[in-house]
PDB file of C-alpha atoms in Angstrom:
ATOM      1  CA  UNK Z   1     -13.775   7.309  13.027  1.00  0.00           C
ATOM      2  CA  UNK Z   2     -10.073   7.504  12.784  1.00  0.00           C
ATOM      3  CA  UNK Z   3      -8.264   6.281   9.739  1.00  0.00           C
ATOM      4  CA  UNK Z   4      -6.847   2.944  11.417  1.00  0.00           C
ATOM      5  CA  UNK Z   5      -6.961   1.751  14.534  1.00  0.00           C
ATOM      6  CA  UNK Z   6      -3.848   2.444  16.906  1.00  0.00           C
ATOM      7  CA  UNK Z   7      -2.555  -1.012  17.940  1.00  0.00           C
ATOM      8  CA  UNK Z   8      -2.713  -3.753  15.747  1.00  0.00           C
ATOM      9  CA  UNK Z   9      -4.167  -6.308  17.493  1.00  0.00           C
ATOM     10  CA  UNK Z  10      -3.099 -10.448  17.558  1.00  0.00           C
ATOM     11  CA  UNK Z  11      -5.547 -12.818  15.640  1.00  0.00           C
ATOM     12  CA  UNK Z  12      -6.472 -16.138  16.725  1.00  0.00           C
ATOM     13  CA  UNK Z  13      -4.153 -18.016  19.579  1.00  0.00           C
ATOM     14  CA  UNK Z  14      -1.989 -20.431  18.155  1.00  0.00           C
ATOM     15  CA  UNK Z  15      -1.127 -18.529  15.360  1.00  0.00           C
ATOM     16  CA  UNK Z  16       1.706 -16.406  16.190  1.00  0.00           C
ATOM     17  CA  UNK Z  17       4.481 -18.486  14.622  1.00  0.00           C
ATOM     18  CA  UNK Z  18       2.980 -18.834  11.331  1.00  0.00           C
ATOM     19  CA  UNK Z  19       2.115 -15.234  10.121  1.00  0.00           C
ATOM     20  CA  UNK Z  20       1.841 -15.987   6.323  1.00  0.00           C
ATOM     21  CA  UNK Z  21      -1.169 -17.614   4.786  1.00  0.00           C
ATOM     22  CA  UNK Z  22      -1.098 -19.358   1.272  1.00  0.00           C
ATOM     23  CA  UNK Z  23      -4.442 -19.912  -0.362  1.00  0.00           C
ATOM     24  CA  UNK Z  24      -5.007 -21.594  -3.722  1.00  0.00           C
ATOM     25  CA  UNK Z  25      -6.527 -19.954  -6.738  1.00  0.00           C
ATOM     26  CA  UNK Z  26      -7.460 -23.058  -8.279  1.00  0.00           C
ATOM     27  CA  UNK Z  27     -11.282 -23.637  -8.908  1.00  0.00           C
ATOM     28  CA  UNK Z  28     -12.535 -25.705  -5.911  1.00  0.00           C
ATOM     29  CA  UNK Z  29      -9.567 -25.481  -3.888  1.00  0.00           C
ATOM     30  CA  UNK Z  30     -10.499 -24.166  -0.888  1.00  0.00           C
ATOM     31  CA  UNK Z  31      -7.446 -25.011   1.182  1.00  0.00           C
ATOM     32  CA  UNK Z  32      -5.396 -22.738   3.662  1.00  0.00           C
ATOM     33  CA  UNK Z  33      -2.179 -23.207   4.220  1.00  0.00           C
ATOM     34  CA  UNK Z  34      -0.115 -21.653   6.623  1.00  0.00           C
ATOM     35  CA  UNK Z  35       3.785 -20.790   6.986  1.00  0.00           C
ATOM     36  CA  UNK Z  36       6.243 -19.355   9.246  1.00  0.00           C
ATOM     37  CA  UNK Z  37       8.124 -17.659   6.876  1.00  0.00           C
ATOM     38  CA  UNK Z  38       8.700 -17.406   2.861  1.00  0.00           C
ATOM     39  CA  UNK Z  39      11.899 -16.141   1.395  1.00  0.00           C
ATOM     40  CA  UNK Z  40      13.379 -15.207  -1.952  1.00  0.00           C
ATOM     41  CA  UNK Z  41       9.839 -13.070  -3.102  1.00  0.00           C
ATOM     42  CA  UNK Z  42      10.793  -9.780  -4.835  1.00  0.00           C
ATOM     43  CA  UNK Z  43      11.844  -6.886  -3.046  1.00  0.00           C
ATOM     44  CA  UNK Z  44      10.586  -4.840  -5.868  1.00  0.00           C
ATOM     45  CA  UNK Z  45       7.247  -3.656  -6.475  1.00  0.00           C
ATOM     46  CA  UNK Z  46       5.338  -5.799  -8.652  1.00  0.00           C
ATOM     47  CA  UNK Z  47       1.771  -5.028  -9.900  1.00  0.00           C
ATOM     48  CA  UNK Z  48      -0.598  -7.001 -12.397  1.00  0.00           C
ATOM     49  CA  UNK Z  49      -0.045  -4.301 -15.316  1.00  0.00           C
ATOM     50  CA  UNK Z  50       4.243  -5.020 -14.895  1.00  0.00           C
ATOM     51  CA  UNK Z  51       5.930  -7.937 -16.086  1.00  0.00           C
ATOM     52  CA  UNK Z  52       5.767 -10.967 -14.717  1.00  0.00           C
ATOM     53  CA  UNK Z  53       8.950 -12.319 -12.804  1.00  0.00           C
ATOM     54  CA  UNK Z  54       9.859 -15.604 -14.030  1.00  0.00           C
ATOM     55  CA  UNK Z  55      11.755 -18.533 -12.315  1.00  0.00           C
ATOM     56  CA  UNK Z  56      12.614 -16.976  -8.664  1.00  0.00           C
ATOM     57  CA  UNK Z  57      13.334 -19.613  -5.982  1.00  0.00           C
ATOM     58  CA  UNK Z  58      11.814 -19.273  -2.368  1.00  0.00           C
ATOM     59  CA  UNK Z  59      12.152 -21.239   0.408  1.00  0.00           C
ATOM     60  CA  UNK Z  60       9.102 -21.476   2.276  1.00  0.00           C
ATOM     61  CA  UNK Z  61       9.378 -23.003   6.361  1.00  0.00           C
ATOM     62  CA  UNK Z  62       6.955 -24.704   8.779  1.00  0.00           C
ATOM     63  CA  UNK Z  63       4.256 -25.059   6.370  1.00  0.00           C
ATOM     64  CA  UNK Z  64       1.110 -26.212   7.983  1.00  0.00           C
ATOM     65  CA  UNK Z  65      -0.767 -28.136   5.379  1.00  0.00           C
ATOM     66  CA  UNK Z  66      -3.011 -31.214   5.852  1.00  0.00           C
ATOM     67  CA  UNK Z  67      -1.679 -34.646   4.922  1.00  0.00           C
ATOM     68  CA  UNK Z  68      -2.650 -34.673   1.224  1.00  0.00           C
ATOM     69  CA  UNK Z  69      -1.453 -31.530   0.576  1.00  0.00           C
ATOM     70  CA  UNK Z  70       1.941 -31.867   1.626  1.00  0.00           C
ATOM     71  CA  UNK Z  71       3.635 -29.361  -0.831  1.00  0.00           C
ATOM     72  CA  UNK Z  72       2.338 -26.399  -3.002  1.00  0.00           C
ATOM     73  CA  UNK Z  73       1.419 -27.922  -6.430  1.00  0.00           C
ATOM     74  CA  UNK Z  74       2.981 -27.350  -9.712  1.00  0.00           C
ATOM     75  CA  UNK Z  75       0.888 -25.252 -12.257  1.00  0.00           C
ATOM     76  CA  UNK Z  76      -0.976 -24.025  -9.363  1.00  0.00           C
ATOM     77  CA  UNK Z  77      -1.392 -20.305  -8.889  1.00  0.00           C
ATOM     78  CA  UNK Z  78      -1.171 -19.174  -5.384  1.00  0.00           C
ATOM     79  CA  UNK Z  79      -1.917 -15.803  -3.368  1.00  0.00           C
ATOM     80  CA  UNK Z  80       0.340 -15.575  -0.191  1.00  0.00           C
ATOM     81  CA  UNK Z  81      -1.132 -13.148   2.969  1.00  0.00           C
ATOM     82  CA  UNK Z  82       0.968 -12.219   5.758  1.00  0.00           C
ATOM     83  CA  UNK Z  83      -1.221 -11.598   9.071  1.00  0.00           C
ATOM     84  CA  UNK Z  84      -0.227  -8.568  10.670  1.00  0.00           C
ATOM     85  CA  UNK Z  85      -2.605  -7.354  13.332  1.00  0.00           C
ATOM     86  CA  UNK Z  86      -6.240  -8.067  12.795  1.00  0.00           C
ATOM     87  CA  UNK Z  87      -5.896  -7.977   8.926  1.00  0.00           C
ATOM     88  CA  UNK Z  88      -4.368  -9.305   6.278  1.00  0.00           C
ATOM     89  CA  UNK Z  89      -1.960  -7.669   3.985  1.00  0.00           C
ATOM     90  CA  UNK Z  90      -1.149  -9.636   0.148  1.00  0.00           C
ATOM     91  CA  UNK Z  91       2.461 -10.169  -0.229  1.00  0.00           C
ATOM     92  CA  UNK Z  92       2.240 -11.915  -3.778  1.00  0.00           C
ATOM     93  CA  UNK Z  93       0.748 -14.343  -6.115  1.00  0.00           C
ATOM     94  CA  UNK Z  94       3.075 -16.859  -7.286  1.00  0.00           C
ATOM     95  CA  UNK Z  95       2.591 -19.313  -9.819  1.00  0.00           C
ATOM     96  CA  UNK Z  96       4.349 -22.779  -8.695  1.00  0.00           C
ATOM     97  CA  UNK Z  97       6.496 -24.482 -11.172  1.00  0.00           C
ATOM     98  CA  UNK Z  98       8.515 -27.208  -9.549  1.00  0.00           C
ATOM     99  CA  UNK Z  99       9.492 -28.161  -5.733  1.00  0.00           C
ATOM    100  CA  UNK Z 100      12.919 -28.367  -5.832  1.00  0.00           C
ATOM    101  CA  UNK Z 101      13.727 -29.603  -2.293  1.00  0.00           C
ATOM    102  CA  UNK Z 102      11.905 -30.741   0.814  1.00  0.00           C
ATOM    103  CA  UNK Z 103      13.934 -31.520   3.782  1.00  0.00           C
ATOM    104  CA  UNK Z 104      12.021 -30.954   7.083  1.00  0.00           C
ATOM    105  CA  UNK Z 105      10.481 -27.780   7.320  1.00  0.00           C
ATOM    106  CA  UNK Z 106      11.815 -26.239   4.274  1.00  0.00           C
ATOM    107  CA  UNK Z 107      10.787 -26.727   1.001  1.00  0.00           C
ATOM    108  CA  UNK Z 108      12.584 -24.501  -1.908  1.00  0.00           C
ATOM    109  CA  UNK Z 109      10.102 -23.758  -4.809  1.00  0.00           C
ATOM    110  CA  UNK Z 110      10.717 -22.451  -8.357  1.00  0.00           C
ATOM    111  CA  UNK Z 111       8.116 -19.765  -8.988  1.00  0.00           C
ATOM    112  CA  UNK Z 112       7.403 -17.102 -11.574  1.00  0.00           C
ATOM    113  CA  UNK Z 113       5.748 -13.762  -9.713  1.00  0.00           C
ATOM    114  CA  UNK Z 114       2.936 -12.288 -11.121  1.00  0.00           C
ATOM    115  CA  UNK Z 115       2.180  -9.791  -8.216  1.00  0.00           C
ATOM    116  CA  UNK Z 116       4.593  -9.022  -5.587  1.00  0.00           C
ATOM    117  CA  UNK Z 117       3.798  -5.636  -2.358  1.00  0.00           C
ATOM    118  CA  UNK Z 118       6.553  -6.762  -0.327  1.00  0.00           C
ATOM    119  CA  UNK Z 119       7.628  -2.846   0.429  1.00  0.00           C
ATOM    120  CA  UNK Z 120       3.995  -2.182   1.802  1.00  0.00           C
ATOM    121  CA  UNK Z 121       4.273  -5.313   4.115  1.00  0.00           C
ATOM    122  CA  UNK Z 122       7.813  -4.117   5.223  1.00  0.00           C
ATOM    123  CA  UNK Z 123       6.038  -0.741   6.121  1.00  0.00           C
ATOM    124  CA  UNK Z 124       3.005  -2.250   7.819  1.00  0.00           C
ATOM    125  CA  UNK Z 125       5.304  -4.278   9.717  1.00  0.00           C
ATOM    126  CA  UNK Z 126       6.872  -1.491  11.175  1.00  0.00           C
ATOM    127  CA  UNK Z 127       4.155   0.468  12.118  1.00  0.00           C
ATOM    128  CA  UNK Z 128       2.717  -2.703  13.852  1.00  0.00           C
ATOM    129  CA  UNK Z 129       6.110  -2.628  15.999  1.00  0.00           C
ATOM    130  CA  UNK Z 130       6.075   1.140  16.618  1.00  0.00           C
ATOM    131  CA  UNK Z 131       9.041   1.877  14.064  1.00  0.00           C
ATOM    132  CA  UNK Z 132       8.981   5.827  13.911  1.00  0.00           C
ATOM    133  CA  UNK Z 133       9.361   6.186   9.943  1.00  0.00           C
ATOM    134  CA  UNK Z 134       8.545   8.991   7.970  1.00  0.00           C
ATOM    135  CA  UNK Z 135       7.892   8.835   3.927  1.00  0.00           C
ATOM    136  CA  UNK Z 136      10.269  11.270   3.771  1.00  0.00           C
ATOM    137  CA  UNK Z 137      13.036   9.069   5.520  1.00  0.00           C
ATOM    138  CA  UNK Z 138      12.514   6.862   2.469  1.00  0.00           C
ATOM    139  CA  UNK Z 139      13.887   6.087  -1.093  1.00  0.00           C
ATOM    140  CA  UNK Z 140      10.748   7.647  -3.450  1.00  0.00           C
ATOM    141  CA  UNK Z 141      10.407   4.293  -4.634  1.00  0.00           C
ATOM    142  CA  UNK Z 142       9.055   3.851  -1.275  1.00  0.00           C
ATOM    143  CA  UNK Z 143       6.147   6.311  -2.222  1.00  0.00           C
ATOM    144  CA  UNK Z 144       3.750   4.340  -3.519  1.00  0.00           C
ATOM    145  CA  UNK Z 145       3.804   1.529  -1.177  1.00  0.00           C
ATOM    146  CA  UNK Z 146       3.392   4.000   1.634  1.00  0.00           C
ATOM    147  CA  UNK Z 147       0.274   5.006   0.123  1.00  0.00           C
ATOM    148  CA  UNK Z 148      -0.757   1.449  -0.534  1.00  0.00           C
ATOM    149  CA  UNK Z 149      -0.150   1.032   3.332  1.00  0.00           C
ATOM    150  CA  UNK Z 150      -2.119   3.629   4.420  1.00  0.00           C
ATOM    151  CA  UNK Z 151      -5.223   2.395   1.945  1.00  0.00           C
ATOM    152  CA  UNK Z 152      -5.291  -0.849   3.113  1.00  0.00           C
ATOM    153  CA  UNK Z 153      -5.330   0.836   6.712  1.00  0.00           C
ATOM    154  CA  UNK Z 154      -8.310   3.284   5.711  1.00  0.00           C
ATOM    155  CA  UNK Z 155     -10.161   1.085   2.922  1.00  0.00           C
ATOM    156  CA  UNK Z 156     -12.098  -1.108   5.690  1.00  0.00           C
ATOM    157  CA  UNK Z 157     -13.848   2.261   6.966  1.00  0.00           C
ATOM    158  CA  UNK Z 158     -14.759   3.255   3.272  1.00  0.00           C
ATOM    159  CA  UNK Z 159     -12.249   6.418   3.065  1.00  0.00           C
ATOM    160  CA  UNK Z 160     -13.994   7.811   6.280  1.00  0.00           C
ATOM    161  CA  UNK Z 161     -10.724   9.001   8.615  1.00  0.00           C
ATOM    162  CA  UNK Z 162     -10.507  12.040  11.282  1.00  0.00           C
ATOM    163  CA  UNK Z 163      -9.786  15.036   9.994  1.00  0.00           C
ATOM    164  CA  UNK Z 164      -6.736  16.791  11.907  1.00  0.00           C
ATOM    165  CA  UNK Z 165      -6.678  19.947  10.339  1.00  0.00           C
ATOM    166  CA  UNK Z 166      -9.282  22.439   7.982  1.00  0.00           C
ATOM    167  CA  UNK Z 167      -6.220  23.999   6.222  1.00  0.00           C
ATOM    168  CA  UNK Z 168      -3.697  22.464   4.085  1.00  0.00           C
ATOM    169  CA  UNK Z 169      -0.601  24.007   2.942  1.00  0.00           C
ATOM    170  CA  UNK Z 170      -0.292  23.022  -1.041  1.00  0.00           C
ATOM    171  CA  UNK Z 171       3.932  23.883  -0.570  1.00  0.00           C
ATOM    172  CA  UNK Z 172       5.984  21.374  -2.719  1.00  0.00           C
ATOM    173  CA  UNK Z 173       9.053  22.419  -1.695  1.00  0.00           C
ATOM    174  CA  UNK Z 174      10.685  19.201  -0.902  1.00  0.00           C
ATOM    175  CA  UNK Z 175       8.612  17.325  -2.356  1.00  0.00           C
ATOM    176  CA  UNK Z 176      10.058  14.766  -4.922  1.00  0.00           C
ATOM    177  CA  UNK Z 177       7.170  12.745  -6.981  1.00  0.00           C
ATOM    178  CA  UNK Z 178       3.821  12.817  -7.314  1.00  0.00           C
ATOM    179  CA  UNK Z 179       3.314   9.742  -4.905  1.00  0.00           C
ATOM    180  CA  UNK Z 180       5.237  12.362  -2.708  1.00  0.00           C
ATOM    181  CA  UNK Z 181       2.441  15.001  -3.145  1.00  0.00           C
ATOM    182  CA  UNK Z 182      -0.404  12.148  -2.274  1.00  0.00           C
ATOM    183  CA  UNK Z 183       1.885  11.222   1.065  1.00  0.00           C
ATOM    184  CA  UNK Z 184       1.636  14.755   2.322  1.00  0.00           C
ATOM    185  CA  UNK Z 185      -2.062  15.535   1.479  1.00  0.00           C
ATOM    186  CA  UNK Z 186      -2.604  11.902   3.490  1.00  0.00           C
ATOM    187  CA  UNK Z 187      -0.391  13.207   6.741  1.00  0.00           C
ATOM    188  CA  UNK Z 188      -1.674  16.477   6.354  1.00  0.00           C
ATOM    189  CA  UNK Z 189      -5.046  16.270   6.515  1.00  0.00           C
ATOM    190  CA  UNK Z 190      -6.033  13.113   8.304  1.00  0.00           C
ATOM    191  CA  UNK Z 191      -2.231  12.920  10.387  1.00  0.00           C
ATOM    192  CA  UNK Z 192       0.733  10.202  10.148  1.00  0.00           C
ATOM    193  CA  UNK Z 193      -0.553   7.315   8.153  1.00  0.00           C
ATOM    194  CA  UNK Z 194      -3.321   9.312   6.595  1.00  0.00           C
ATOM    195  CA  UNK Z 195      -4.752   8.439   2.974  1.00  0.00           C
ATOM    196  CA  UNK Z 196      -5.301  11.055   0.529  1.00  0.00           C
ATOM    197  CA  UNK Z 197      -5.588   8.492  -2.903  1.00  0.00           C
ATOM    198  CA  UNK Z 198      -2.632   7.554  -5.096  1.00  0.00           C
ATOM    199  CA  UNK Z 199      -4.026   9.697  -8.259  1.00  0.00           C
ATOM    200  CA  UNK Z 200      -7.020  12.437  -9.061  1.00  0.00           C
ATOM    201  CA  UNK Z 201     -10.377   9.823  -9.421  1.00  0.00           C
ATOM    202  CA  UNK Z 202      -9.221   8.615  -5.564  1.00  0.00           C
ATOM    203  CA  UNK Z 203      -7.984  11.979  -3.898  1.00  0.00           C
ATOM    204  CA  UNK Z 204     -11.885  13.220  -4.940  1.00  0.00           C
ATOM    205  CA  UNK Z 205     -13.290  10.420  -3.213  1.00  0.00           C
ATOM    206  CA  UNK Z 206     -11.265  10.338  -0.456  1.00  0.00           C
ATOM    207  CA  UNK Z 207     -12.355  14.146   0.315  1.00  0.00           C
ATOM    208  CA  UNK Z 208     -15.947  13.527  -0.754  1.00  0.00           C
ATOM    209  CA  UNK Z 209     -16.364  10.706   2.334  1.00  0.00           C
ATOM    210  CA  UNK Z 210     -14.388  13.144   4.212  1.00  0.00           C
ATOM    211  CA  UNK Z 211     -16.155  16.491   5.490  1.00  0.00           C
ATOM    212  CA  UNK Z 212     -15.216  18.374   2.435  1.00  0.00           C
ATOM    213  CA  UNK Z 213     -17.011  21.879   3.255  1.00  0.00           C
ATOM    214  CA  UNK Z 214     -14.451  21.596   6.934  1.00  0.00           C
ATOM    215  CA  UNK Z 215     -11.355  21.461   4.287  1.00  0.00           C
ATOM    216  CA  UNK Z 216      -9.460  24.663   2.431  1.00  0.00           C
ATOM    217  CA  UNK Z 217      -6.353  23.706   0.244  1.00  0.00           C
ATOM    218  CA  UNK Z 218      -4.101  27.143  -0.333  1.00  0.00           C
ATOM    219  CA  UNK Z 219      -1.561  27.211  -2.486  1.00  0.00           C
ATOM    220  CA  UNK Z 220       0.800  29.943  -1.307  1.00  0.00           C
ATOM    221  CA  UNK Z 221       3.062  30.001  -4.828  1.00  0.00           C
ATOM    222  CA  UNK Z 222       0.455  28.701  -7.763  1.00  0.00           C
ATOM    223  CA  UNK Z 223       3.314  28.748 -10.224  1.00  0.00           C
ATOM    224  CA  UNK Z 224       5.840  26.543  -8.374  1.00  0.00           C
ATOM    225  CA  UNK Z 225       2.713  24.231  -7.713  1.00  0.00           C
ATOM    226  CA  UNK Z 226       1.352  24.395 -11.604  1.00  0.00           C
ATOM    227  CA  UNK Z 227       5.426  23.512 -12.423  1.00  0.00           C
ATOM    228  CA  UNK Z 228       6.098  20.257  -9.591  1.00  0.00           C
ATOM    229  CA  UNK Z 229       2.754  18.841 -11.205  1.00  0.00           C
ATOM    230  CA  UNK Z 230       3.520  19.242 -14.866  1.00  0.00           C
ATOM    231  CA  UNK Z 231       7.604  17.771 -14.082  1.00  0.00           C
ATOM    232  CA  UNK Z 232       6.012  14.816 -12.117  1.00  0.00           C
ATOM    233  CA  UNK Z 233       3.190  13.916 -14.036  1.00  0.00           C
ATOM    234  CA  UNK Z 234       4.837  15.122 -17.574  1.00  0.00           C
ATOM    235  CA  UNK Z 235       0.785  16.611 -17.868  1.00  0.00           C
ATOM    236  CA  UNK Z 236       0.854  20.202 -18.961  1.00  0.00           C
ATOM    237  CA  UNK Z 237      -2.683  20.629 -17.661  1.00  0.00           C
ATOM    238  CA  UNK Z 238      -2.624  18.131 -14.549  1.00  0.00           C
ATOM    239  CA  UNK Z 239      -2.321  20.799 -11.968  1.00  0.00           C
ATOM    240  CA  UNK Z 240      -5.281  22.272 -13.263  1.00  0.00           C
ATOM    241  CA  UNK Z 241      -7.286  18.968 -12.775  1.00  0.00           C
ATOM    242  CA  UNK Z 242      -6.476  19.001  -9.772  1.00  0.00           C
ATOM    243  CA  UNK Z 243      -7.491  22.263  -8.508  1.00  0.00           C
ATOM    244  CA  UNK Z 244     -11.106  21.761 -10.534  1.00  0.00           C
ATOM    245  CA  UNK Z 245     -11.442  18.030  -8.375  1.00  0.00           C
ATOM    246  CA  UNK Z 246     -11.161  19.956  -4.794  1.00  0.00           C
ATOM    247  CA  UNK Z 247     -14.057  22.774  -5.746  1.00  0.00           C
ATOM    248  CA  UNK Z 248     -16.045  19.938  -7.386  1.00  0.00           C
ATOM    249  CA  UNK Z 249     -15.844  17.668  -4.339  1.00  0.00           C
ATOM    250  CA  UNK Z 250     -16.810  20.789  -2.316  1.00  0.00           C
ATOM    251  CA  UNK Z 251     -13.467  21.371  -0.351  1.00  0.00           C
ATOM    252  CA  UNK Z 252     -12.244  25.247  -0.459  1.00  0.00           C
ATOM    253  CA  UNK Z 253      -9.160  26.514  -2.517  1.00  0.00           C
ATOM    254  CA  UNK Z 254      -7.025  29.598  -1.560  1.00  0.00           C
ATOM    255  CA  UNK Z 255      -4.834  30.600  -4.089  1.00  0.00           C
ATOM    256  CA  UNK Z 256      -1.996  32.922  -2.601  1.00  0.00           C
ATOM    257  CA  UNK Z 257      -0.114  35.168  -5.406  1.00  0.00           C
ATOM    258  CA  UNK Z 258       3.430  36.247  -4.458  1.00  0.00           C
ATOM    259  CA  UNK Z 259       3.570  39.982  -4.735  1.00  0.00           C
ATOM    260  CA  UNK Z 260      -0.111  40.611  -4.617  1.00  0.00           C
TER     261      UNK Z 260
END
């Protein structure tokens, strides 16, 4: 099964000029409301463990609500979707504080941000239009929502992509963060929008749902690859982890020594 499919294909007709859905997480509010666009939300990546972004106005246009839910509500915590393909990726949650102006299709909220993936959306986006990007074309900070990208492409087939190689290269040179190392084990072993985990408990199961007896990692300088990991991770004994996950999960390791 390969790791995503290769198109991304259109959801229900009718639908193509509202792309963003905005659901309610209010007990017993079952509502779906749907938008053309929403502007203003963090560029930034925002998770649940960061702090909260308080007081951020967006402008949200051709809302589709029904009649007695004409506006988001205030005090009402709200997860917005964009629809990209068959699937649907989170953007943010948002908790609504005040409308601030309606006039036609536009209504300007003030919002705090409790979650916010716009970066992985951008990137999904772009693969959906046949943008040829690279991870390495990017800022770092780009890293992790890469990865977060590629999981939401492979989580639907439970970590289960098509292996494009038995041998990969552990060489860091180049490489700039640990989210960097986790980009090219995804590319490298599964190809170009491959997911390889974002840290050691995922990279294990990603190779244990993945062939692991087909798969040797070789390191061709262990010291170089011992030193990225301990700068990246600032973990003396991370690289060491690592090596102990890929003979656990039953993948092969070749260690290459330099003038051996």
């Amino acid at each position: 099964m390969n790791s995503m499919p290769e198109n991304f294909p259109d959801t229900g007709a009718g639908c193509a000029d509202r792309r963003y859905l905005i659901r309610s997480e209010a007990e017993g509010d079952d509502i779906e409301l749907r938008a053309g666009s929403i502007e203003g939300l963090p560029s930034v990546y925002i998770t649940e463990e960061s702090d909260v972004v308080e007081d951020v106005l967006i402008v949200v246009d051709g809302m589709q609500a029904p009649g007695n839910y004409p506006a988001l509500r205030a005090g009402t915590v709200y997860t917005i979707f964009k629809v990209i393909g068959d699937f649907e990726a989170e953007v943010a949650c948002i908790h609504c504080k005040a409308l601030r102006k309606d006039k036609g299709s536009r209504q300007h909220y003030v919002v705090s941000v409790g979650r916010a993936y716009l970066p992985k959306v951008q990137i999904l986006d772009a693969w959906r239009e046949g943008v040829p990007v690279s991870w390495r074309d990017l800022d770092p900070v780009y890293g992790y929502p890469w990865i977060s990208a590629c999981m939401s492409l492979a989580s639907p087939f439970n970590w289960r992509q098509t292996l494009v190689t038995g041998l990969v290269v552990l060489d860091v040179a180049g490489l700039r963060t640990e989210d960097d190392l986790y980009c090219h084990l995804g590319e490298a072993l599964f190809g170009y929008r491959g997911y390889a985990g974002s840290n050691l408990a995922a990279f294990e199961d990603v190779l244990r749902h993945n062939e692991p007896a087909r798969i040797t990692f070789s390191i061709p300088d262990e010291a170089e690859f011992d030193a990225f990991l301990a700068r990246t991770t600032r973990r003396s004994g991370h690289a060491g982890v690592f090596k102990q996950i890929i003979g656990e999960a039953g993948a092969a390791l070749r260690i290459e020594r330099r003038g051996a």
